Short mmCIF file of C-alpha atoms in Angstrom, two decimals:
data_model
loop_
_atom_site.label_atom_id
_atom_site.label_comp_id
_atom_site.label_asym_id
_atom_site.label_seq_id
_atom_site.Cartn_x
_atom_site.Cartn_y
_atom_site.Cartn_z
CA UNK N 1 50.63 -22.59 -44.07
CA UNK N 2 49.34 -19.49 -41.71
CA UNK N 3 52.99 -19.61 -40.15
CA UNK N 4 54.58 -19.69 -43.40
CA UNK N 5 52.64 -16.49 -44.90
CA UNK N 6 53.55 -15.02 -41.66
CA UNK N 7 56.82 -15.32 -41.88
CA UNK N 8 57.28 -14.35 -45.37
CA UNK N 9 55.45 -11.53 -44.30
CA UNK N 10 57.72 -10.33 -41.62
CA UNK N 11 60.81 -10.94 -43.91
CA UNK N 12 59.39 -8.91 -46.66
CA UNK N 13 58.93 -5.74 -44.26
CA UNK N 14 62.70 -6.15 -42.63
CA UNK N 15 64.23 -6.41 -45.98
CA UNK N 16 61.91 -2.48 -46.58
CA UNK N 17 62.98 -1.62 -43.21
CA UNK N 18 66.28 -1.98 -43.94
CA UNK N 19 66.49 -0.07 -47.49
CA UNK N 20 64.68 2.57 -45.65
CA UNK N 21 67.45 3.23 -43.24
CA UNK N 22 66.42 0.34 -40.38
CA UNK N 23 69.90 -1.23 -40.85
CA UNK N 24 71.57 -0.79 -37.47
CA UNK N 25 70.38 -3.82 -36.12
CA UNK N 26 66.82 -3.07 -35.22
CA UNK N 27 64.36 -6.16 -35.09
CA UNK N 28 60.83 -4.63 -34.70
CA UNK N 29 58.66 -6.87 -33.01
CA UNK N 30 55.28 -8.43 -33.84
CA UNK N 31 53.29 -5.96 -31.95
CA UNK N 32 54.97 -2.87 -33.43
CA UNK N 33 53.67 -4.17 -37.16
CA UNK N 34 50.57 -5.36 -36.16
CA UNK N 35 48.11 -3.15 -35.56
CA UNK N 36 45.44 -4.82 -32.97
CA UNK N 37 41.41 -4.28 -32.20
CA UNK N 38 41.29 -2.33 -29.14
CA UNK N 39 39.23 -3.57 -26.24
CA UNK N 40 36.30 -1.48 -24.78
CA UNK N 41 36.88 -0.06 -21.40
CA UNK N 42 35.64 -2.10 -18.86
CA UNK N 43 34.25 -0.67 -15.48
CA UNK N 44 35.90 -1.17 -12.25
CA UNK N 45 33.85 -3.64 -10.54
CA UNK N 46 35.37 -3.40 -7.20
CA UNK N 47 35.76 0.16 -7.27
CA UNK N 48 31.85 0.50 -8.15
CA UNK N 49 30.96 -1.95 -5.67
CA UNK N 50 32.97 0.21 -2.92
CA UNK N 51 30.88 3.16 -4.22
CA UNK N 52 27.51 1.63 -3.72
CA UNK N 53 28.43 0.07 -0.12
CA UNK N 54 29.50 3.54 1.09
CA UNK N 55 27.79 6.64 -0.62
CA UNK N 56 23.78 7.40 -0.91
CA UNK N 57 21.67 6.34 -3.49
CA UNK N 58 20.12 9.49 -3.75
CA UNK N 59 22.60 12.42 -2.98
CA UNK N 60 25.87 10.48 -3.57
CA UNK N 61 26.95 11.30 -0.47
CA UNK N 62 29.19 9.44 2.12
CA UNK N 63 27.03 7.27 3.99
CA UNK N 64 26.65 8.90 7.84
CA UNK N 65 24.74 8.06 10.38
CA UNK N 66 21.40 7.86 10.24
CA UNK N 67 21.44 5.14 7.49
CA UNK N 68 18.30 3.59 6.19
CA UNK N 69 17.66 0.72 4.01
CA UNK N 70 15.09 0.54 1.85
CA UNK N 71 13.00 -2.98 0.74
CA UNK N 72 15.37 -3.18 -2.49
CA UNK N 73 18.34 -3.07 -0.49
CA UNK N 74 19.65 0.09 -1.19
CA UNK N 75 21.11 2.61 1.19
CA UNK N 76 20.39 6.26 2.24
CA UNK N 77 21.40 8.87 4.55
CA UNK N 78 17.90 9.39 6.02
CA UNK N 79 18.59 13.09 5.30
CA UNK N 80 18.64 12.41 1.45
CA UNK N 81 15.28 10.33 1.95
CA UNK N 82 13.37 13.23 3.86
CA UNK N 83 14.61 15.93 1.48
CA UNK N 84 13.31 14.00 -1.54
CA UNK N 85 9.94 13.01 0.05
CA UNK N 86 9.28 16.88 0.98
CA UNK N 87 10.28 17.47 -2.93
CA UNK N 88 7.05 17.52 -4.79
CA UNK N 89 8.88 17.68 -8.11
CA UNK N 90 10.41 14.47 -8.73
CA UNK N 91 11.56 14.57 -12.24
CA UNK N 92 15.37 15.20 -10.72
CA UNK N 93 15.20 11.84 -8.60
CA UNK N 94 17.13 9.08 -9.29
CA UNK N 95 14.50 6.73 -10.77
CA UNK N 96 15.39 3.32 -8.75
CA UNK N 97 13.75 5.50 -6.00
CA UNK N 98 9.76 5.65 -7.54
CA UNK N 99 8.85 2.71 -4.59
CA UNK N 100 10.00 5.09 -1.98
CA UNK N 101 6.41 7.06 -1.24
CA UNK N 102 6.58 7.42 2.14
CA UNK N 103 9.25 7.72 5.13
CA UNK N 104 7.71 4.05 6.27
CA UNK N 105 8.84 2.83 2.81
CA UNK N 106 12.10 2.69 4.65
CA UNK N 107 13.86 1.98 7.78
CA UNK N 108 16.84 2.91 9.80
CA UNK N 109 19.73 0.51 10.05
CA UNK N 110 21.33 -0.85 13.05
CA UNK N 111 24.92 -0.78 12.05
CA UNK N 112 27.80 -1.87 14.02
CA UNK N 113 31.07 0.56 14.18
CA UNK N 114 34.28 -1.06 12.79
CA UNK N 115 36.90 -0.33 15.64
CA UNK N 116 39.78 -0.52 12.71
CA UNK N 117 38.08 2.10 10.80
CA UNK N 118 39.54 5.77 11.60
CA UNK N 119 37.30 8.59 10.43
CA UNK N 120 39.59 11.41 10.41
CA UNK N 121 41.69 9.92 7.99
CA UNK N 122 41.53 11.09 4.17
CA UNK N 123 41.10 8.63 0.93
CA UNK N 124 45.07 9.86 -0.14
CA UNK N 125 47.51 11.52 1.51
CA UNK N 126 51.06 10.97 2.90
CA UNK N 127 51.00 9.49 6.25
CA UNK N 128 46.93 10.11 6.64
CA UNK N 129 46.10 7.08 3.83
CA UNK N 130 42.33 5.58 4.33
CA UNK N 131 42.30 1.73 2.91
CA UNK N 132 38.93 2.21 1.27
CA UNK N 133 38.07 -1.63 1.87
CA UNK N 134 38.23 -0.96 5.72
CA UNK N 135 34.40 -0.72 6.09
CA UNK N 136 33.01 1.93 8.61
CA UNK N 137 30.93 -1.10 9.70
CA UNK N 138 30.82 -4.52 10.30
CA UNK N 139 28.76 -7.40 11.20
CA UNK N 140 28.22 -8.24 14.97
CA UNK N 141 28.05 -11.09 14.75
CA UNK N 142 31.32 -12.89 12.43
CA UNK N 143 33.33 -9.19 12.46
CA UNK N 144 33.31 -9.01 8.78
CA UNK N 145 33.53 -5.99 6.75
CA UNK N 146 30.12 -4.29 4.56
CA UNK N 147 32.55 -3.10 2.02
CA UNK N 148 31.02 -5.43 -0.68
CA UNK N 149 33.13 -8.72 -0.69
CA UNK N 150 30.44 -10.33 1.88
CA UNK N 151 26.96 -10.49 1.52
CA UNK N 152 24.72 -8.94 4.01
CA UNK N 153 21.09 -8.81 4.97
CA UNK N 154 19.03 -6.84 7.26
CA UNK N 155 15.93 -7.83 8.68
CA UNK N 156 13.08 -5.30 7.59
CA UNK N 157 11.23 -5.36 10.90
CA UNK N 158 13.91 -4.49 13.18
CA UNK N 159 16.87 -3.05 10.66
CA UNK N 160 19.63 -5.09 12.21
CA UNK N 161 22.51 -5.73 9.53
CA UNK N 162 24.48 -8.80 9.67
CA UNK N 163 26.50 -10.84 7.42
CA UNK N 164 24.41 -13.55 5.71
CA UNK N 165 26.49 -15.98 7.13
CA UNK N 166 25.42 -15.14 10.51
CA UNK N 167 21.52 -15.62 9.80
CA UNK N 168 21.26 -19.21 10.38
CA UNK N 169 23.26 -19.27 13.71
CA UNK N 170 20.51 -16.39 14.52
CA UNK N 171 17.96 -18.55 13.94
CA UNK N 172 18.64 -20.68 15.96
CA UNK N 173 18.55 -18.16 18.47
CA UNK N 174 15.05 -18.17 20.30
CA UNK N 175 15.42 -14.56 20.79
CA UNK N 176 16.75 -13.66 17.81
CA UNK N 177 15.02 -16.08 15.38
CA UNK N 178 11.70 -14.01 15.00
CA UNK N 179 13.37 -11.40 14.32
CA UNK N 180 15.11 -12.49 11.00
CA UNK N 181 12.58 -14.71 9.55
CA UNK N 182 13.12 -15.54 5.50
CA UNK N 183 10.15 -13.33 4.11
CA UNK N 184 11.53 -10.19 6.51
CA UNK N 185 15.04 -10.53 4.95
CA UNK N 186 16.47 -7.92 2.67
CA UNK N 187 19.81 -8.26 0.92
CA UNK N 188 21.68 -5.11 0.93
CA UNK N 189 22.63 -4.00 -2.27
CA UNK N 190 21.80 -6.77 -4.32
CA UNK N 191 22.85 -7.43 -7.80
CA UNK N 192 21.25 -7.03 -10.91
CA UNK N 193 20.49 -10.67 -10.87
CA UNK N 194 18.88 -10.39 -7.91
CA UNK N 195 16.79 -7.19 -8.43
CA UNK N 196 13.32 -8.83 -9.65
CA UNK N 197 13.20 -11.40 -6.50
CA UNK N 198 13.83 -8.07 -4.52
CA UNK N 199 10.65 -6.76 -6.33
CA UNK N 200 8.78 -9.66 -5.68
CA UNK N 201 9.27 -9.81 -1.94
CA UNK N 202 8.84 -6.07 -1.60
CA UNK N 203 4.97 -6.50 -3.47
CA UNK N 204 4.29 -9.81 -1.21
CA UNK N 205 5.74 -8.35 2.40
CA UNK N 206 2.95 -5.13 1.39
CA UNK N 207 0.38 -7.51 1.07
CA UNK N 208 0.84 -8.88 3.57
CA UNK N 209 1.09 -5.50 5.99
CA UNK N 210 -2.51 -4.49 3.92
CA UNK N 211 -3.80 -7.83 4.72
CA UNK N 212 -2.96 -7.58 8.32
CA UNK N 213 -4.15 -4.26 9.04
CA UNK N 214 -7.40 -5.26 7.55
CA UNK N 215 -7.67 -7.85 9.82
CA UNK N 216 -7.21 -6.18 12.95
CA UNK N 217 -9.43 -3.15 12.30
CA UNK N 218 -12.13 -6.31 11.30
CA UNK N 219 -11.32 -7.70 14.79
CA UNK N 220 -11.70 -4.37 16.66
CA UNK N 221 -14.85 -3.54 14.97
CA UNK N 222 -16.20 -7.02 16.01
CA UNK N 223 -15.02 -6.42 19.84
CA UNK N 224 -16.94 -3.33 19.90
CA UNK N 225 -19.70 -4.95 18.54
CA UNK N 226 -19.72 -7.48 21.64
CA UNK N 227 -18.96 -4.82 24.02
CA UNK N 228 -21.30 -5.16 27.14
CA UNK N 229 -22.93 -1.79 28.62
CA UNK N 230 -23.10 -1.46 32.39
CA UNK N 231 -25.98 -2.57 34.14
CA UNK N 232 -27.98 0.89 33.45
CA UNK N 233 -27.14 0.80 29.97
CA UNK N 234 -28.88 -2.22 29.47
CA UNK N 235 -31.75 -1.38 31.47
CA UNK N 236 -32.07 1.13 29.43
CA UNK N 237 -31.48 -0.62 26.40
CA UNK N 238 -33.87 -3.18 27.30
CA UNK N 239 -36.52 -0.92 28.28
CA UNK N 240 -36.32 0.56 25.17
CA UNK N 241 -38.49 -1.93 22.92
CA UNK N 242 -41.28 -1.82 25.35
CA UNK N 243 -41.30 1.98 26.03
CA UNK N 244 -42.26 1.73 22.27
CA UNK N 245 -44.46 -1.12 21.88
CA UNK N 246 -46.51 1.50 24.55
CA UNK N 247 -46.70 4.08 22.57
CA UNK N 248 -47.89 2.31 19.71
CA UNK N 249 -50.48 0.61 21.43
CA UNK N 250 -51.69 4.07 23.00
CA UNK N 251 -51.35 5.68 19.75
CA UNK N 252 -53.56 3.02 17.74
CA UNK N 253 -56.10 3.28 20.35
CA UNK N 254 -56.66 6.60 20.14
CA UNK N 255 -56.78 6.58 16.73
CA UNK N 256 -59.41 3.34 17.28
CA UNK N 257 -61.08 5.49 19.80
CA UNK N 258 -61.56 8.69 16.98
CA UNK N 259 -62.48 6.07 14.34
CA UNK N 260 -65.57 4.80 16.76
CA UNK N 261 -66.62 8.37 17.53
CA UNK N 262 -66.84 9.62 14.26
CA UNK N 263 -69.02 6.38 13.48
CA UNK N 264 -70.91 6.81 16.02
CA UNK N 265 -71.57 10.47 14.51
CA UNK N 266 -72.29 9.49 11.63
CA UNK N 267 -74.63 6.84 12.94
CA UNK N 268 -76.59 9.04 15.40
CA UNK N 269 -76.63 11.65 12.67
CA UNK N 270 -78.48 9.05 10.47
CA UNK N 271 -80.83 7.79 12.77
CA UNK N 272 -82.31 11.29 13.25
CA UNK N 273 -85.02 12.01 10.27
CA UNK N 274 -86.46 14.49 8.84
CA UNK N 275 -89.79 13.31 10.19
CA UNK N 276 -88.60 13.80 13.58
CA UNK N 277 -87.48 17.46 12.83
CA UNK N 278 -90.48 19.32 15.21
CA UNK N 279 -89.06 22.17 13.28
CA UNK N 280 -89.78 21.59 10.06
CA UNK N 281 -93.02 21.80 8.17
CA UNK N 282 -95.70 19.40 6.95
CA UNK N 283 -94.90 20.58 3.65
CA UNK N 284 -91.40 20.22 4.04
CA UNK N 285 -91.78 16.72 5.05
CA UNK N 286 -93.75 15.31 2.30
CA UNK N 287 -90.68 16.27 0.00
CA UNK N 288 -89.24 13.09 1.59
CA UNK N 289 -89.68 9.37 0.89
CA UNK N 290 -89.80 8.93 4.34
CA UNK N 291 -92.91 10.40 4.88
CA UNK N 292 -96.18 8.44 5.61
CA UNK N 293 -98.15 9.23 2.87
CA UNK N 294 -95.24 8.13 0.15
CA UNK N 295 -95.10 4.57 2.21
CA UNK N 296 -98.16 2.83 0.50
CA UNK N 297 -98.33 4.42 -2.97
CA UNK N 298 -97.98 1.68 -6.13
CA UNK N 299 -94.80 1.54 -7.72
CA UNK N 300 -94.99 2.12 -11.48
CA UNK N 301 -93.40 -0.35 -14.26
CA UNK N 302 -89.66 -0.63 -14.16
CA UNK N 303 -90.06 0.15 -17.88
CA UNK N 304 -92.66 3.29 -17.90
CA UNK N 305 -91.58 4.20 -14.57
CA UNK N 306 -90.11 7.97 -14.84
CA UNK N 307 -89.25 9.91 -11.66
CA UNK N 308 -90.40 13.13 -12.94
CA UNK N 309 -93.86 11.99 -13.00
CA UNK N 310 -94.07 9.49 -10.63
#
């Protein structure tokens, strides 16, 4: 039925073509009636993939040597990196750089010069073309290109790039192997996929740095601790306690020694009387209860007795 209307369609609008003046054997076609939806520009993945492999992530400048990565893959010329860290005002930075604090946030790649790639020749230009997929680098290991076709990784301790195909026959490499462990391996310029396992790795590889450090200066504190002096040292050392111990013995017994003497004042100070004063007088005695004549008097009543008369 659809083909039908269609058709009937199409004749109606030849048969008004052709009053109009469309009668020299013109036969308009389908897409000249019909008047299509356009489609939304797409982006050039493989041109935007070349950009990213071979420009900075800050300045978006060519990539030149120094290079460094940093733990989300991306890549710098360490220029860019320095200039942005001595920036206090970073409102103008690109913000996929906010985990880049420090200049040990990153580190400096190891790349390996593609012999096919010719520097001194332009992106267009008669006779001086530049294929833009001709990597200035490659991988050391297989010889294939970083322009963004092949995956490739570099390991975060040392900053060696290689292919990702090349890891496992690296790993099997004793001298190699500790060098690229899984944890330490960072996927340069991963995709958007891939961006939150990139985050994930970056939070647990700091950790683990934190947690390390930690442990060392716990272990350098604790060899200090059993650090043994030389000989005088510990003479010395040892000597100490009973150098004190001395003193406090000699200091309590002089203090013992004061204690004694002052009782012994006080003693010799109350055995002396008045009595036995030749000094004073007879009537200066008998004031005292320790005279003779107060020894032998009665004592009055505990209830009438009164001190002022008795």
């Amino acid at each position: 039925t659809k083909l039908i209307l269609l058709d009937s369609l199409l004749q109606e609008i030849l048969r008004i073509a052709n009053r109009m003046g469309c009668d020299g054997g013109t036969i308009p076609t389908r897409d000249e009636l019909v008047r299509l939806k356009k489609k939304p520009e797409q982006r050039d993945k493989d041109g935007h993939r070349l950009y990213k492999w071979q420009h900075c992530a800050i300045s978006q400048e060519p990539l030149r040597k120094p290079v460094v990565g940093c733990e989300m893959g991306r890549l710098y010329n360490k220029e860019s990196v320095i200039e942005l860290l001595l920036n206090k005002d970073r409102s103008t930075a690109p913000a996929n750089t906010e985990h880049i604090e420090k200049l040990k946030d990153v580190v400096e790649l190891q790349l390996t010069s593609n012999p096919a790639f010719d520097g001194k020749k332009s992106s267009v230009g008669d006779g001086m073309y530049n294929d833009a997929l001709i990597s200035p680098w490659i991988c050391p290991i297989t010889g294939l290109e970083m322009n963004g076709r092949f995956k490739f990784v570099f390991a975060y301790s040392t900053g060696k790039v290689v292919a990702e195909r090349a890891v496992k026959v690296l790993q099997k490499d004793e001298t190699e192997a500790q060098n690229f462990k899984e944890e330490d391996l960072i996927t340069v310029n991963p995709e958007e996929e891939e961006l939150d396992l990139m985050n994930s790795k970056m939070i647990a590889r700091r950790a683990r740095v934190k947690a390390a450090k930690k442990a060392a200066k716990e272990a350098k504190k604790r060899a200090n601790g059993e650090f043994k002096a030389p000989d005088a040292v510990a003479n010395s050392s040892a000597s100490e306690p009973e150098n004190k111990k001395a003193k406090m013995e000699e200091v309590s017994a002089f203090k013992h020694q004061k204690k004694t003497s002052d009782l012994s004042k006080v003693k010799n100070n109350k055995s002396k009387s008045v009595q036995d004063d030749p000094n004073a007088s007879e009537v200066y005695k008998k004031l005292f209860s320790s005279h003779k004549s107060a020894q032998n008097l009665p004592k009055g009543n505990w209830v009438t007795f009164d001190p002022r008369y008795n």
